[in-house]
Amino acid sequence: MIDGRIKFRHLQCFLAVAQHATLQKAAVALSISQPAVSKTIKELEEILGIRLFDRGRRGAEMTPQADVFATYAEAAVQALQQATNFMGPARKPTNPVIKIGATPAMTASFVPQALMAFRRRVPNIQVSVLTGTTSYLMDQLREREFDLVLCRHLDPEQMAGLSFEYLYADPLVVVVRPGHPLLASPPSPPSSPGGEQVQRFTAILPPKTSINRRAAAPLAMALDLGPINDFIESLSISFGRIYTINSDAIWFVPWSAVKLDVENGAMVKLTPTTRSGDESIGLIARTTGLMMRSNFVPTPDMQVLIGAVRDCAAQRRTEIF
């Protein structure tokens, strides 16, 4: 039987401290004083008969018992909020906005495909889509600025408190404009007499801090492009597209960002003249997926959206790269 002494404010306060890891930040988020937060957490600990946080110089760290309690506390709060929104007498005419974070490459083709499939199933739902780097999106997801994030996979230690579901492979490719000189006469290997010709072409590369940058050098070698010394670094899909279409640049970019352009003939993907035995070239940073908070309980509309994302990802996995 539920202990009647546990109030909604206890759960809200507990989840705020768990999220921000300090009483001070939790107090700011809840717009109450720090002593009030401390008093509420102490009350909850006394009711449950367990210690929820270990307090020290690094802030408030959750105990193993708190990790278990958090799963049910967040589910309870979300369920109550959903019920209030649904049953309230002054229910708003529009549903709450579903907030999605996505990397620039995924917003170029995959996210529109998934959202069109979603809106065919559930019309009149507001959706917000914001882009950023994977690290930024993860930080914002933890801060509850997003409901879900579509991004690349990182090391497990960087994804603490988050769940990741594999969607599809998104390799790095090199594209050029139609009529590019390399299409008329593919580059010679760097060791051959004509091997320096590629140096007159500017490369557009992911920044050094980007996961995709690791794949650029081996991909350039596989395409006989030689070492890249003249380059521009950018994560912007719109910049890379405009610059590449209007110049002789060679663009190193995730496949999903240029898939539609290649299919429509606006760009051409370079391929090795001979098939390399190394199938991993360009695939070093390819894993993309759906990320959510580990204890997050999606609303019914979000579950439909997640189903649409999974269906579109399954279709993409069948495509021959």
mmCIF file with all atom_site columns, C-alpha atoms in Angstrom, residues 20 22-29 32 34 37:
data_model
loop_
_atom_site.group_PDB
_atom_site.id
_atom_site.type_symbol
_atom_site.label_atom_id
_atom_site.label_alt_id
_atom_site.label_comp_id
_atom_site.label_asym_id
_atom_site.label_entity_id
_atom_site.label_seq_id
_atom_site.pdbx_PDB_ins_code
_atom_site.Cartn_x
_atom_site.Cartn_y
_atom_site.Cartn_z
_atom_site.occupancy
_atom_site.B_iso_or_equiv
_atom_site.pdbx_formal_charge
_atom_site.auth_seq_id
_atom_site.auth_comp_id
_atom_site.auth_asym_id
_atom_site.auth_atom_id
_atom_site.pdbx_PDB_model_num
ATOM 1  C CA . HIS A 1 20 ? 21.407 18.351 -10.998 1.00 0.00 ? 20 HIS A CA 1
ATOM 2  C CA . THR A 1 22 ? 23.640 19.452 -6.087  1.00 0.00 ? 22 THR A CA 1
ATOM 3  C CA . LEU A 1 23 ? 21.065 20.850 -3.664  1.00 0.00 ? 23 LEU A CA 1
ATOM 4  C CA . GLN A 1 24 ? 21.803 24.398 -4.793  1.00 0.00 ? 24 GLN A CA 1
ATOM 5  C CA . LYS A 1 25 ? 21.086 23.755 -8.492  1.00 0.00 ? 25 LYS A CA 1
ATOM 6  C CA . ALA A 1 26 ? 17.990 21.740 -7.589  1.00 0.00 ? 26 ALA A CA 1
ATOM 7  C CA . ALA A 1 27 ? 16.726 24.665 -5.495  1.00 0.00 ? 27 ALA A CA 1
ATOM 8  C CA . VAL A 1 28 ? 17.192 27.064 -8.413  1.00 0.00 ? 28 VAL A CA 1
ATOM 9  C CA . ALA A 1 29 ? 15.375 24.684 -10.779 1.00 0.00 ? 29 ALA A CA 1
ATOM 10 C CA . ILE A 1 32 ? 12.707 27.279 -3.709  1.00 0.00 ? 32 ILE A CA 1
ATOM 11 C CA . GLN A 1 34 ? 18.267 25.298 -0.578  1.00 0.00 ? 34 GLN A CA 1
ATOM 12 C CA . VAL A 1 37 ? 15.299 21.194 -0.618  1.00 0.00 ? 37 VAL A CA 1
#
